[in-house]
Amino acid sequence: MAHCDPDVLALAALGEPITDATDVEHLAGCVECRGELESLATTVRVARTGQAPLVLPPESVWQGVQATLASEPVPLPLDRRRPRWLAAVAVAAGLLVIAGSVTIGRSIAQGPSPTTVAVATLTTLPGAPQTASGSASLQQRGNSRTVEVDTVGLADPQGFYEVWLMSPDDSGLVSLGTMSGGQTHATFPVPDGLPLAVYTNVDISDEPIDGNPGHSAVSLLRGQFAV
Ligand SMILES: [Zn+2]
């Protein structure tokens, strides 16, 4: 027995009821056709919910759809009078859904543009290389915050450089992350809930590789965020 027409499966995947009793009966008993339908339906479902990254169809797919739309209707068996262009339009619509979801997915992934909330000029502390300097900026994107750090003249740490947020009176200290010698730019996420009204200072220390996660007390650059 012949399998279901791919057009029928494509339409069914897009939510069209299967009206042909022969198709319904065949589908109930054919693992191959059910698998094909489930695969198409999954694609449509994923595209509509936008819950998974999708790859845009290659140009050849679009050309195929256009060619199908432009071509003369193919004669169908008597029991399959459904116009072929309808399936082509349905498939094209499905692809448009996917393409739209990809666009939406991308804009969600990118979210709103980051806004610079505050900036800090980092100046040298005793013991830092004379030519060292740096800056930090606090970026807000939606609910997430990041600190971007740029440095000049820090190339020769004992072990590595570490970036901290601290309160001006030294009562609080939070490590944001590390930078290697010669690294001039880094972006660090700010822990959720960290009160930046308290942790207003950015500090870069020189850390030996000694397994001690605490601050080495060798600060090289420091600055205070200002709005
Ligand atoms: Zn089948």
mmCIF file with all atom_site columns, C-alpha atoms and ligand atoms in Angstrom:
data_model
loop_
_atom_site.group_PDB
_atom_site.id
_atom_site.type_symbol
_atom_site.label_atom_id
_atom_site.label_alt_id
_atom_site.label_comp_id
_atom_site.label_asym_id
_atom_site.label_entity_id
_atom_site.label_seq_id
_atom_site.pdbx_PDB_ins_code
_atom_site.Cartn_x
_atom_site.Cartn_y
_atom_site.Cartn_z
_atom_site.occupancy
_atom_site.B_iso_or_equiv
_atom_site.pdbx_formal_charge
_atom_site.auth_seq_id
_atom_site.auth_comp_id
_atom_site.auth_asym_id
_atom_site.auth_atom_id
_atom_site.pdbx_PDB_model_num
ATOM   1   C  CA . MET A 1 1   ? 0.000   0.000  0.000   1.00 0.00 ? 1   MET A CA 1
ATOM   2   C  CA . ALA A 1 2   ? 1.236   3.474  -0.874  1.00 0.00 ? 2   ALA A CA 1
ATOM   3   C  CA . HIS A 1 3   ? 2.324   5.792  1.935   1.00 0.00 ? 3   HIS A CA 1
ATOM   4   C  CA . CYS A 1 4   ? 0.526   9.019  2.726   1.00 0.00 ? 4   CYS A CA 1
ATOM   5   C  CA . ASP A 1 5   ? 1.209   11.859 0.339   1.00 0.00 ? 5   ASP A CA 1
ATOM   6   C  CA . PRO A 1 6   ? 3.967   14.091 1.801   1.00 0.00 ? 6   PRO A CA 1
ATOM   7   C  CA . ASP A 1 7   ? 1.650   17.058 1.210   1.00 0.00 ? 7   ASP A CA 1
ATOM   8   C  CA . VAL A 1 8   ? -0.960  15.489 3.471   1.00 0.00 ? 8   VAL A CA 1
ATOM   9   C  CA . LEU A 1 9   ? 1.621   14.947 6.202   1.00 0.00 ? 9   LEU A CA 1
ATOM   10  C  CA . ALA A 1 10  ? 2.925   18.505 5.833   1.00 0.00 ? 10  ALA A CA 1
ATOM   11  C  CA . LEU A 1 11  ? -0.580  19.922 6.176   1.00 0.00 ? 11  LEU A CA 1
ATOM   12  C  CA . ALA A 1 12  ? -1.347  17.674 9.135   1.00 0.00 ? 12  ALA A CA 1
ATOM   13  C  CA . ALA A 1 13  ? 1.864   18.826 10.837  1.00 0.00 ? 13  ALA A CA 1
ATOM   14  C  CA . LEU A 1 14  ? 0.689   22.390 10.425  1.00 0.00 ? 14  LEU A CA 1
ATOM   15  C  CA . GLY A 1 15  ? -2.611  21.550 12.134  1.00 0.00 ? 15  GLY A CA 1
ATOM   16  C  CA . GLU A 1 16  ? -4.863  20.688 9.192   1.00 0.00 ? 16  GLU A CA 1
ATOM   17  C  CA . PRO A 1 17  ? -7.188  17.777 9.995   1.00 0.00 ? 17  PRO A CA 1
ATOM   18  C  CA . ILE A 1 18  ? -6.679  14.694 7.840   1.00 0.00 ? 18  ILE A CA 1
ATOM   19  C  CA . THR A 1 19  ? -10.032 14.267 6.105   1.00 0.00 ? 19  THR A CA 1
ATOM   20  C  CA . ASP A 1 20  ? -9.265  11.343 3.827   1.00 0.00 ? 20  ASP A CA 1
ATOM   21  C  CA . ALA A 1 21  ? -10.332 8.103  5.533   1.00 0.00 ? 21  ALA A CA 1
ATOM   22  C  CA . THR A 1 22  ? -7.707  6.146  3.589   1.00 0.00 ? 22  THR A CA 1
ATOM   23  C  CA . ASP A 1 23  ? -4.984  8.420  4.945   1.00 0.00 ? 23  ASP A CA 1
ATOM   24  C  CA . VAL A 1 24  ? -6.340  8.183  8.498   1.00 0.00 ? 24  VAL A CA 1
ATOM   25  C  CA . GLU A 1 25  ? -6.453  4.397  8.292   1.00 0.00 ? 25  GLU A CA 1
ATOM   26  C  CA . HIS A 1 26  ? -2.995  4.159  6.745   1.00 0.00 ? 26  HIS A CA 1
ATOM   27  C  CA . LEU A 1 27  ? -1.476  6.508  9.291   1.00 0.00 ? 27  LEU A CA 1
ATOM   28  C  CA . ALA A 1 28  ? -2.845  4.406  12.146  1.00 0.00 ? 28  ALA A CA 1
ATOM   29  C  CA . GLY A 1 29  ? -0.973  1.372  10.862  1.00 0.00 ? 29  GLY A CA 1
ATOM   30  C  CA . CYS A 1 30  ? 2.203   2.813  9.328   1.00 0.00 ? 30  CYS A CA 1
ATOM   31  C  CA . VAL A 1 31  ? 5.155   3.505  11.598  1.00 0.00 ? 31  VAL A CA 1
ATOM   32  C  CA . GLU A 1 32  ? 7.035   5.230  8.791   1.00 0.00 ? 32  GLU A CA 1
ATOM   33  C  CA . CYS A 1 33  ? 4.318   7.799  8.064   1.00 0.00 ? 33  CYS A CA 1
ATOM   34  C  CA . ARG A 1 34  ? 3.650   8.437  11.749  1.00 0.00 ? 34  ARG A CA 1
ATOM   35  C  CA . GLY A 1 35  ? 7.353   9.028  12.282  1.00 0.00 ? 35  GLY A CA 1
ATOM   36  C  CA . GLU A 1 36  ? 7.433   11.458 9.379   1.00 0.00 ? 36  GLU A CA 1
ATOM   37  C  CA . LEU A 1 37  ? 4.371   13.299 10.719  1.00 0.00 ? 37  LEU A CA 1
ATOM   38  C  CA . GLU A 1 38  ? 5.813   13.456 14.241  1.00 0.00 ? 38  GLU A CA 1
ATOM   39  C  CA . SER A 1 39  ? 9.090   14.803 12.905  1.00 0.00 ? 39  SER A CA 1
ATOM   40  C  CA . LEU A 1 40  ? 7.301   17.511 10.887  1.00 0.00 ? 40  LEU A CA 1
ATOM   41  C  CA . ALA A 1 41  ? 5.030   18.338 13.821  1.00 0.00 ? 41  ALA A CA 1
ATOM   42  C  CA . THR A 1 42  ? 8.013   18.659 16.143  1.00 0.00 ? 42  THR A CA 1
ATOM   43  C  CA . THR A 1 43  ? 9.639   21.098 13.729  1.00 0.00 ? 43  THR A CA 1
ATOM   44  C  CA . VAL A 1 44  ? 6.468   23.179 13.578  1.00 0.00 ? 44  VAL A CA 1
ATOM   45  C  CA . ARG A 1 45  ? 6.001   23.035 17.367  1.00 0.00 ? 45  ARG A CA 1
ATOM   46  C  CA . VAL A 1 46  ? 9.584   24.058 18.070  1.00 0.00 ? 46  VAL A CA 1
ATOM   47  C  CA . ALA A 1 47  ? 9.343   26.843 15.510  1.00 0.00 ? 47  ALA A CA 1
ATOM   48  C  CA . ARG A 1 48  ? 6.105   28.171 16.974  1.00 0.00 ? 48  ARG A CA 1
ATOM   49  C  CA . THR A 1 49  ? 7.276   28.114 20.587  1.00 0.00 ? 49  THR A CA 1
ATOM   50  C  CA . GLY A 1 50  ? 10.745  29.344 19.677  1.00 0.00 ? 50  GLY A CA 1
ATOM   51  C  CA . GLN A 1 51  ? 12.216  27.192 22.428  1.00 0.00 ? 51  GLN A CA 1
ATOM   52  C  CA . ALA A 1 52  ? 15.150  25.859 20.527  1.00 0.00 ? 52  ALA A CA 1
ATOM   53  C  CA . PRO A 1 53  ? 17.741  27.426 18.298  1.00 0.00 ? 53  PRO A CA 1
ATOM   54  C  CA . LEU A 1 54  ? 16.949  26.752 14.686  1.00 0.00 ? 54  LEU A CA 1
ATOM   55  C  CA . VAL A 1 55  ? 19.086  27.027 11.632  1.00 0.00 ? 55  VAL A CA 1
ATOM   56  C  CA . LEU A 1 56  ? 17.722  29.066 8.769   1.00 0.00 ? 56  LEU A CA 1
ATOM   57  C  CA . PRO A 1 57  ? 16.870  26.873 5.801   1.00 0.00 ? 57  PRO A CA 1
ATOM   58  C  CA . PRO A 1 58  ? 19.498  27.005 3.087   1.00 0.00 ? 58  PRO A CA 1
ATOM   59  C  CA . GLU A 1 59  ? 18.837  29.170 0.068   1.00 0.00 ? 59  GLU A CA 1
ATOM   60  C  CA . SER A 1 60  ? 18.135  26.040 -2.002  1.00 0.00 ? 60  SER A CA 1
ATOM   61  C  CA . VAL A 1 61  ? 15.047  25.302 0.137   1.00 0.00 ? 61  VAL A CA 1
ATOM   62  C  CA . TRP A 1 62  ? 13.585  28.727 -0.601  1.00 0.00 ? 62  TRP A CA 1
ATOM   63  C  CA . GLN A 1 63  ? 14.376  28.274 -4.272  1.00 0.00 ? 63  GLN A CA 1
ATOM   64  C  CA . GLY A 1 64  ? 12.618  24.897 -4.141  1.00 0.00 ? 64  GLY A CA 1
ATOM   65  C  CA . VAL A 1 65  ? 9.538   26.435 -2.548  1.00 0.00 ? 65  VAL A CA 1
ATOM   66  C  CA . GLN A 1 66  ? 9.493   29.218 -5.115  1.00 0.00 ? 66  GLN A CA 1
ATOM   67  C  CA . ALA A 1 67  ? 9.944   26.717 -7.925  1.00 0.00 ? 67  ALA A CA 1
ATOM   68  C  CA . THR A 1 68  ? 7.090   24.598 -6.563  1.00 0.00 ? 68  THR A CA 1
ATOM   69  C  CA . LEU A 1 69  ? 4.841   27.626 -6.301  1.00 0.00 ? 69  LEU A CA 1
ATOM   70  C  CA . ALA A 1 70  ? 5.709   28.665 -9.844  1.00 0.00 ? 70  ALA A CA 1
ATOM   71  C  CA . SER A 1 71  ? 5.364   25.235 -11.418 1.00 0.00 ? 71  SER A CA 1
ATOM   72  C  CA . GLU A 1 72  ? 2.291   23.866 -13.139 1.00 0.00 ? 72  GLU A CA 1
ATOM   73  C  CA . PRO A 1 73  ? 0.055   21.777 -10.868 1.00 0.00 ? 73  PRO A CA 1
ATOM   74  C  CA . VAL A 1 74  ? 1.085   18.139 -11.076 1.00 0.00 ? 74  VAL A CA 1
ATOM   75  C  CA . PRO A 1 75  ? -1.808  15.833 -12.034 1.00 0.00 ? 75  PRO A CA 1
ATOM   76  C  CA . LEU A 1 76  ? -2.911  13.946 -8.966  1.00 0.00 ? 76  LEU A CA 1
ATOM   77  C  CA . PRO A 1 77  ? -4.644  10.605 -8.669  1.00 0.00 ? 77  PRO A CA 1
ATOM   78  C  CA . LEU A 1 78  ? -8.419  10.878 -8.628  1.00 0.00 ? 78  LEU A CA 1
ATOM   79  C  CA . ASP A 1 79  ? -8.601  10.362 -4.897  1.00 0.00 ? 79  ASP A CA 1
ATOM   80  C  CA . ARG A 1 80  ? -6.049  13.094 -4.238  1.00 0.00 ? 80  ARG A CA 1
ATOM   81  C  CA . ARG A 1 81  ? -7.611  16.229 -5.651  1.00 0.00 ? 81  ARG A CA 1
ATOM   82  C  CA . ARG A 1 82  ? -6.120  18.517 -3.047  1.00 0.00 ? 82  ARG A CA 1
ATOM   83  C  CA . PRO A 1 83  ? -4.374  21.218 -5.045  1.00 0.00 ? 83  PRO A CA 1
ATOM   84  C  CA . ARG A 1 84  ? -0.636  20.883 -4.844  1.00 0.00 ? 84  ARG A CA 1
ATOM   85  C  CA . TRP A 1 85  ? -0.100  24.606 -4.484  1.00 0.00 ? 85  TRP A CA 1
ATOM   86  C  CA . LEU A 1 86  ? -1.922  24.478 -1.146  1.00 0.00 ? 86  LEU A CA 1
ATOM   87  C  CA . ALA A 1 87  ? 0.687   22.125 0.287   1.00 0.00 ? 87  ALA A CA 1
ATOM   88  C  CA . ALA A 1 88  ? 3.459   24.281 -1.134  1.00 0.00 ? 88  ALA A CA 1
ATOM   89  C  CA . VAL A 1 89  ? 1.934   27.353 0.503   1.00 0.00 ? 89  VAL A CA 1
ATOM   90  C  CA . ALA A 1 90  ? 1.539   25.453 3.767   1.00 0.00 ? 90  ALA A CA 1
ATOM   91  C  CA . VAL A 1 91  ? 5.157   24.339 3.710   1.00 0.00 ? 91  VAL A CA 1
ATOM   92  C  CA . ALA A 1 92  ? 6.237   27.871 2.803   1.00 0.00 ? 92  ALA A CA 1
ATOM   93  C  CA . ALA A 1 93  ? 4.151   29.182 5.701   1.00 0.00 ? 93  ALA A CA 1
ATOM   94  C  CA . GLY A 1 94  ? 5.829   26.666 7.986   1.00 0.00 ? 94  GLY A CA 1
ATOM   95  C  CA . LEU A 1 95  ? 9.216   27.840 6.826   1.00 0.00 ? 95  LEU A CA 1
ATOM   96  C  CA . LEU A 1 96  ? 8.169   31.446 7.400   1.00 0.00 ? 96  LEU A CA 1
ATOM   97  C  CA . VAL A 1 97  ? 7.152   30.488 10.935  1.00 0.00 ? 97  VAL A CA 1
ATOM   98  C  CA . ILE A 1 98  ? 10.584  28.961 11.421  1.00 0.00 ? 98  ILE A CA 1
ATOM   99  C  CA . ALA A 1 99  ? 12.335  31.974 9.915   1.00 0.00 ? 99  ALA A CA 1
ATOM   100 C  CA . GLY A 1 100 ? 10.290  34.287 12.130  1.00 0.00 ? 100 GLY A CA 1
ATOM   101 C  CA . SER A 1 101 ? 11.115  32.230 15.181  1.00 0.00 ? 101 SER A CA 1
ATOM   102 C  CA . VAL A 1 102 ? 14.786  32.381 14.371  1.00 0.00 ? 102 VAL A CA 1
ATOM   103 C  CA . THR A 1 103 ? 14.544  36.164 14.232  1.00 0.00 ? 103 THR A CA 1
ATOM   104 C  CA . ILE A 1 104 ? 12.607  36.301 17.481  1.00 0.00 ? 104 ILE A CA 1
ATOM   105 C  CA . GLY A 1 105 ? 15.006  33.813 19.071  1.00 0.00 ? 105 GLY A CA 1
ATOM   106 C  CA . ARG A 1 106 ? 17.919  35.967 18.110  1.00 0.00 ? 106 ARG A CA 1
ATOM   107 C  CA . SER A 1 107 ? 16.376  39.129 19.517  1.00 0.00 ? 107 SER A CA 1
ATOM   108 C  CA . ILE A 1 108 ? 15.528  37.323 22.777  1.00 0.00 ? 108 ILE A CA 1
ATOM   109 C  CA . ALA A 1 109 ? 19.072  36.010 23.018  1.00 0.00 ? 109 ALA A CA 1
ATOM   110 C  CA . GLN A 1 110 ? 20.422  39.491 22.499  1.00 0.00 ? 110 GLN A CA 1
ATOM   111 C  CA . GLY A 1 111 ? 17.824  41.087 24.765  1.00 0.00 ? 111 GLY A CA 1
ATOM   112 C  CA . PRO A 1 112 ? 17.723  44.811 25.243  1.00 0.00 ? 112 PRO A CA 1
ATOM   113 C  CA . SER A 1 113 ? 20.911  46.699 24.489  1.00 0.00 ? 113 SER A CA 1
ATOM   114 C  CA . PRO A 1 114 ? 23.189  47.088 27.503  1.00 0.00 ? 114 PRO A CA 1
ATOM   115 C  CA . THR A 1 115 ? 23.122  50.474 29.178  1.00 0.00 ? 115 THR A CA 1
ATOM   116 C  CA . THR A 1 116 ? 26.158  51.949 30.884  1.00 0.00 ? 116 THR A CA 1
ATOM   117 C  CA . VAL A 1 117 ? 24.987  52.660 34.427  1.00 0.00 ? 117 VAL A CA 1
ATOM   118 C  CA . ALA A 1 118 ? 28.231  53.853 35.971  1.00 0.00 ? 118 ALA A CA 1
ATOM   119 C  CA . VAL A 1 119 ? 31.904  54.228 35.123  1.00 0.00 ? 119 VAL A CA 1
ATOM   120 C  CA . ALA A 1 120 ? 35.092  54.181 37.164  1.00 0.00 ? 120 ALA A CA 1
ATOM   121 C  CA . THR A 1 121 ? 38.571  55.408 36.373  1.00 0.00 ? 121 THR A CA 1
ATOM   122 C  CA . LEU A 1 122 ? 41.128  53.036 37.853  1.00 0.00 ? 122 LEU A CA 1
ATOM   123 C  CA . THR A 1 123 ? 44.293  54.648 39.166  1.00 0.00 ? 123 THR A CA 1
ATOM   124 C  CA . THR A 1 124 ? 47.492  53.087 40.375  1.00 0.00 ? 124 THR A CA 1
ATOM   125 C  CA . LEU A 1 125 ? 48.231  52.214 43.965  1.00 0.00 ? 125 LEU A CA 1
ATOM   126 C  CA . PRO A 1 126 ? 51.743  51.975 45.433  1.00 0.00 ? 126 PRO A CA 1
ATOM   127 C  CA . GLY A 1 127 ? 53.481  48.952 43.975  1.00 0.00 ? 127 GLY A CA 1
ATOM   128 C  CA . ALA A 1 128 ? 51.708  49.094 40.623  1.00 0.00 ? 128 ALA A CA 1
ATOM   129 C  CA . PRO A 1 129 ? 53.659  49.679 37.422  1.00 0.00 ? 129 PRO A CA 1
ATOM   130 C  CA . GLN A 1 130 ? 53.887  53.451 36.867  1.00 0.00 ? 130 GLN A CA 1
ATOM   131 C  CA . THR A 1 131 ? 52.402  53.176 33.389  1.00 0.00 ? 131 THR A CA 1
ATOM   132 C  CA . ALA A 1 132 ? 49.400  51.113 34.467  1.00 0.00 ? 132 ALA A CA 1
ATOM   133 C  CA . SER A 1 133 ? 45.903  52.496 34.167  1.00 0.00 ? 133 SER A CA 1
ATOM   134 C  CA . GLY A 1 134 ? 42.420  51.242 33.647  1.00 0.00 ? 134 GLY A CA 1
ATOM   135 C  CA . SER A 1 135 ? 38.727  51.825 33.557  1.00 0.00 ? 135 SER A CA 1
ATOM   136 C  CA . ALA A 1 136 ? 35.599  49.931 34.462  1.00 0.00 ? 136 ALA A CA 1
ATOM   137 C  CA . SER A 1 137 ? 32.001  50.312 33.448  1.00 0.00 ? 137 SER A CA 1
ATOM   138 C  CA . LEU A 1 138 ? 28.876  48.865 34.969  1.00 0.00 ? 138 LEU A CA 1
ATOM   139 C  CA . GLN A 1 139 ? 26.459  47.630 32.311  1.00 0.00 ? 139 GLN A CA 1
ATOM   140 C  CA . GLN A 1 140 ? 22.820  46.823 32.823  1.00 0.00 ? 140 GLN A CA 1
ATOM   141 C  CA . ARG A 1 141 ? 20.964  44.597 30.348  1.00 0.00 ? 141 ARG A CA 1
ATOM   142 C  CA . GLY A 1 142 ? 17.485  43.696 31.531  1.00 0.00 ? 142 GLY A CA 1
ATOM   143 C  CA . ASN A 1 143 ? 17.959  42.233 34.986  1.00 0.00 ? 143 ASN A CA 1
ATOM   144 C  CA . SER A 1 144 ? 21.564  41.237 34.486  1.00 0.00 ? 144 SER A CA 1
ATOM   145 C  CA . ARG A 1 145 ? 24.536  43.388 35.309  1.00 0.00 ? 145 ARG A CA 1
ATOM   146 C  CA . THR A 1 146 ? 28.083  43.100 34.124  1.00 0.00 ? 146 THR A CA 1
ATOM   147 C  CA . VAL A 1 147 ? 31.310  44.901 34.839  1.00 0.00 ? 147 VAL A CA 1
ATOM   148 C  CA . GLU A 1 148 ? 33.593  45.545 31.895  1.00 0.00 ? 148 GLU A CA 1
ATOM   149 C  CA . VAL A 1 149 ? 37.213  46.170 32.723  1.00 0.00 ? 149 VAL A CA 1
ATOM   150 C  CA . ASP A 1 150 ? 39.919  47.612 30.485  1.00 0.00 ? 150 ASP A CA 1
ATOM   151 C  CA . THR A 1 151 ? 43.512  47.869 31.588  1.00 0.00 ? 151 THR A CA 1
ATOM   152 C  CA . VAL A 1 152 ? 46.793  49.179 30.232  1.00 0.00 ? 152 VAL A CA 1
ATOM   153 C  CA . GLY A 1 153 ? 50.253  48.221 31.425  1.00 0.00 ? 153 GLY A CA 1
ATOM   154 C  CA . LEU A 1 154 ? 49.398  45.132 33.464  1.00 0.00 ? 154 LEU A CA 1
ATOM   155 C  CA . ALA A 1 155 ? 51.428  42.359 31.900  1.00 0.00 ? 155 ALA A CA 1
ATOM   156 C  CA . ASP A 1 156 ? 53.552  40.801 34.579  1.00 0.00 ? 156 ASP A CA 1
ATOM   157 C  CA . PRO A 1 157 ? 51.574  39.405 37.523  1.00 0.00 ? 157 PRO A CA 1
ATOM   158 C  CA . GLN A 1 158 ? 53.024  37.163 40.200  1.00 0.00 ? 158 GLN A CA 1
ATOM   159 C  CA . GLY A 1 159 ? 50.341  34.703 39.164  1.00 0.00 ? 159 GLY A CA 1
ATOM   160 C  CA . PHE A 1 160 ? 47.277  36.442 37.773  1.00 0.00 ? 160 PHE A CA 1
ATOM   161 C  CA . TYR A 1 161 ? 45.233  39.574 38.221  1.00 0.00 ? 161 TYR A CA 1
ATOM   162 C  CA . GLU A 1 162 ? 41.932  39.426 40.060  1.00 0.00 ? 162 GLU A CA 1
ATOM   163 C  CA . VAL A 1 163 ? 39.071  41.904 39.771  1.00 0.00 ? 163 VAL A CA 1
ATOM   164 C  CA . TRP A 1 164 ? 37.045  42.699 42.863  1.00 0.00 ? 164 TRP A CA 1
ATOM   165 C  CA . LEU A 1 165 ? 34.096  44.788 43.910  1.00 0.00 ? 165 LEU A CA 1
ATOM   166 C  CA . MET A 1 166 ? 34.558  46.244 47.377  1.00 0.00 ? 166 MET A CA 1
ATOM   167 C  CA . SER A 1 167 ? 32.954  48.668 49.740  1.00 0.00 ? 167 SER A CA 1
ATOM   168 C  CA . PRO A 1 168 ? 34.944  51.873 50.216  1.00 0.00 ? 168 PRO A CA 1
ATOM   169 C  CA . ASP A 1 169 ? 35.541  51.061 53.904  1.00 0.00 ? 169 ASP A CA 1
ATOM   170 C  CA . ASP A 1 170 ? 36.901  47.587 53.020  1.00 0.00 ? 170 ASP A CA 1
ATOM   171 C  CA . SER A 1 171 ? 34.139  45.880 55.013  1.00 0.00 ? 171 SER A CA 1
ATOM   172 C  CA . GLY A 1 172 ? 32.928  43.925 52.008  1.00 0.00 ? 172 GLY A CA 1
ATOM   173 C  CA . LEU A 1 173 ? 34.817  42.250 49.189  1.00 0.00 ? 173 LEU A CA 1
ATOM   174 C  CA . VAL A 1 174 ? 33.537  40.153 46.273  1.00 0.00 ? 174 VAL A CA 1
ATOM   175 C  CA . SER A 1 175 ? 35.673  38.579 43.580  1.00 0.00 ? 175 SER A CA 1
ATOM   176 C  CA . LEU A 1 176 ? 34.367  39.052 40.048  1.00 0.00 ? 176 LEU A CA 1
ATOM   177 C  CA . GLY A 1 177 ? 37.011  37.014 38.265  1.00 0.00 ? 177 GLY A CA 1
ATOM   178 C  CA . THR A 1 178 ? 40.540  36.930 37.004  1.00 0.00 ? 178 THR A CA 1
ATOM   179 C  CA . MET A 1 179 ? 42.591  38.366 34.175  1.00 0.00 ? 179 MET A CA 1
ATOM   180 C  CA . SER A 1 180 ? 45.861  37.000 32.898  1.00 0.00 ? 180 SER A CA 1
ATOM   181 C  CA . GLY A 1 181 ? 49.034  38.997 32.335  1.00 0.00 ? 181 GLY A CA 1
ATOM   182 C  CA . GLY A 1 182 ? 48.710  41.025 29.146  1.00 0.00 ? 182 GLY A CA 1
ATOM   183 C  CA . GLN A 1 183 ? 44.929  40.649 28.999  1.00 0.00 ? 183 GLN A CA 1
ATOM   184 C  CA . THR A 1 184 ? 43.519  44.116 28.503  1.00 0.00 ? 184 THR A CA 1
ATOM   185 C  CA . HIS A 1 185 ? 39.769  43.552 28.478  1.00 0.00 ? 185 HIS A CA 1
ATOM   186 C  CA . ALA A 1 186 ? 37.339  41.382 30.389  1.00 0.00 ? 186 ALA A CA 1
ATOM   187 C  CA . THR A 1 187 ? 33.636  41.271 31.182  1.00 0.00 ? 187 THR A CA 1
ATOM   188 C  CA . PHE A 1 188 ? 32.379  39.833 34.455  1.00 0.00 ? 188 PHE A CA 1
ATOM   189 C  CA . PRO A 1 189 ? 28.809  39.092 35.552  1.00 0.00 ? 189 PRO A CA 1
ATOM   190 C  CA . VAL A 1 190 ? 27.795  40.769 38.807  1.00 0.00 ? 190 VAL A CA 1
ATOM   191 C  CA . PRO A 1 191 ? 26.240  38.299 41.278  1.00 0.00 ? 191 PRO A CA 1
ATOM   192 C  CA . ASP A 1 192 ? 22.460  38.718 41.459  1.00 0.00 ? 192 ASP A CA 1
ATOM   193 C  CA . GLY A 1 193 ? 21.387  40.733 44.452  1.00 0.00 ? 193 GLY A CA 1
ATOM   194 C  CA . LEU A 1 194 ? 24.804  42.230 45.162  1.00 0.00 ? 194 LEU A CA 1
ATOM   195 C  CA . PRO A 1 195 ? 24.066  45.755 46.440  1.00 0.00 ? 195 PRO A CA 1
ATOM   196 C  CA . LEU A 1 196 ? 26.096  47.983 44.175  1.00 0.00 ? 196 LEU A CA 1
ATOM   197 C  CA . ALA A 1 197 ? 25.218  50.964 46.339  1.00 0.00 ? 197 ALA A CA 1
ATOM   198 C  CA . VAL A 1 198 ? 27.567  49.347 48.893  1.00 0.00 ? 198 VAL A CA 1
ATOM   199 C  CA . TYR A 1 199 ? 30.126  47.720 46.594  1.00 0.00 ? 199 TYR A CA 1
ATOM   200 C  CA . THR A 1 200 ? 31.087  50.859 44.744  1.00 0.00 ? 200 THR A CA 1
ATOM   201 C  CA . ASN A 1 201 ? 34.819  50.285 44.328  1.00 0.00 ? 201 ASN A CA 1
ATOM   202 C  CA . VAL A 1 202 ? 36.566  48.283 41.638  1.00 0.00 ? 202 VAL A CA 1
ATOM   203 C  CA . ASP A 1 203 ? 39.897  46.832 42.641  1.00 0.00 ? 203 ASP A CA 1
ATOM   204 C  CA . ILE A 1 204 ? 42.451  44.857 40.644  1.00 0.00 ? 204 ILE A CA 1
ATOM   205 C  CA . SER A 1 205 ? 44.933  42.853 42.671  1.00 0.00 ? 205 SER A CA 1
ATOM   206 C  CA . ASP A 1 206 ? 48.013  40.843 41.877  1.00 0.00 ? 206 ASP A CA 1
ATOM   207 C  CA . GLU A 1 207 ? 47.481  37.299 43.112  1.00 0.00 ? 207 GLU A CA 1
ATOM   208 C  CA . PRO A 1 208 ? 50.138  34.648 43.604  1.00 0.00 ? 208 PRO A CA 1
ATOM   209 C  CA . ILE A 1 209 ? 49.203  31.111 42.643  1.00 0.00 ? 209 ILE A CA 1
ATOM   210 C  CA . ASP A 1 210 ? 49.023  29.889 46.210  1.00 0.00 ? 210 ASP A CA 1
ATOM   211 C  CA . GLY A 1 211 ? 45.575  28.345 46.401  1.00 0.00 ? 211 GLY A CA 1
ATOM   212 C  CA . ASN A 1 212 ? 44.365  31.085 48.710  1.00 0.00 ? 212 ASN A CA 1
ATOM   213 C  CA . PRO A 1 213 ? 41.104  32.480 47.329  1.00 0.00 ? 213 PRO A CA 1
ATOM   214 C  CA . GLY A 1 214 ? 41.323  35.626 49.444  1.00 0.00 ? 214 GLY A CA 1
ATOM   215 C  CA . HIS A 1 215 ? 42.665  38.993 48.390  1.00 0.00 ? 215 HIS A CA 1
ATOM   216 C  CA . SER A 1 216 ? 46.476  39.072 48.365  1.00 0.00 ? 216 SER A CA 1
ATOM   217 C  CA . ALA A 1 217 ? 46.431  42.641 49.753  1.00 0.00 ? 217 ALA A CA 1
ATOM   218 C  CA . VAL A 1 218 ? 48.511  43.651 46.738  1.00 0.00 ? 218 VAL A CA 1
ATOM   219 C  CA . SER A 1 219 ? 46.152  46.055 44.990  1.00 0.00 ? 219 SER A CA 1
ATOM   220 C  CA . LEU A 1 220 ? 47.408  47.613 41.789  1.00 0.00 ? 220 LEU A CA 1
ATOM   221 C  CA . LEU A 1 221 ? 44.491  49.611 40.409  1.00 0.00 ? 221 LEU A CA 1
ATOM   222 C  CA . ARG A 1 222 ? 41.408  50.936 42.086  1.00 0.00 ? 222 ARG A CA 1
ATOM   223 C  CA . GLY A 1 223 ? 38.560  53.281 41.304  1.00 0.00 ? 223 GLY A CA 1
ATOM   224 C  CA . GLN A 1 224 ? 35.063  54.168 42.406  1.00 0.00 ? 224 GLN A CA 1
ATOM   225 C  CA . PHE A 1 225 ? 31.947  53.868 40.295  1.00 0.00 ? 225 PHE A CA 1
ATOM   226 C  CA . ALA A 1 226 ? 30.286  57.159 39.562  1.00 0.00 ? 226 ALA A CA 1
ATOM   227 C  CA . VAL A 1 227 ? 26.949  57.520 37.830  1.00 0.00 ? 227 VAL A CA 1
HETATM 228 ZN ZN . ZN  B 2 .   ? 3.040   4.878  5.325   1.00 0.00 ? 1   ZN  B ZN 1
#
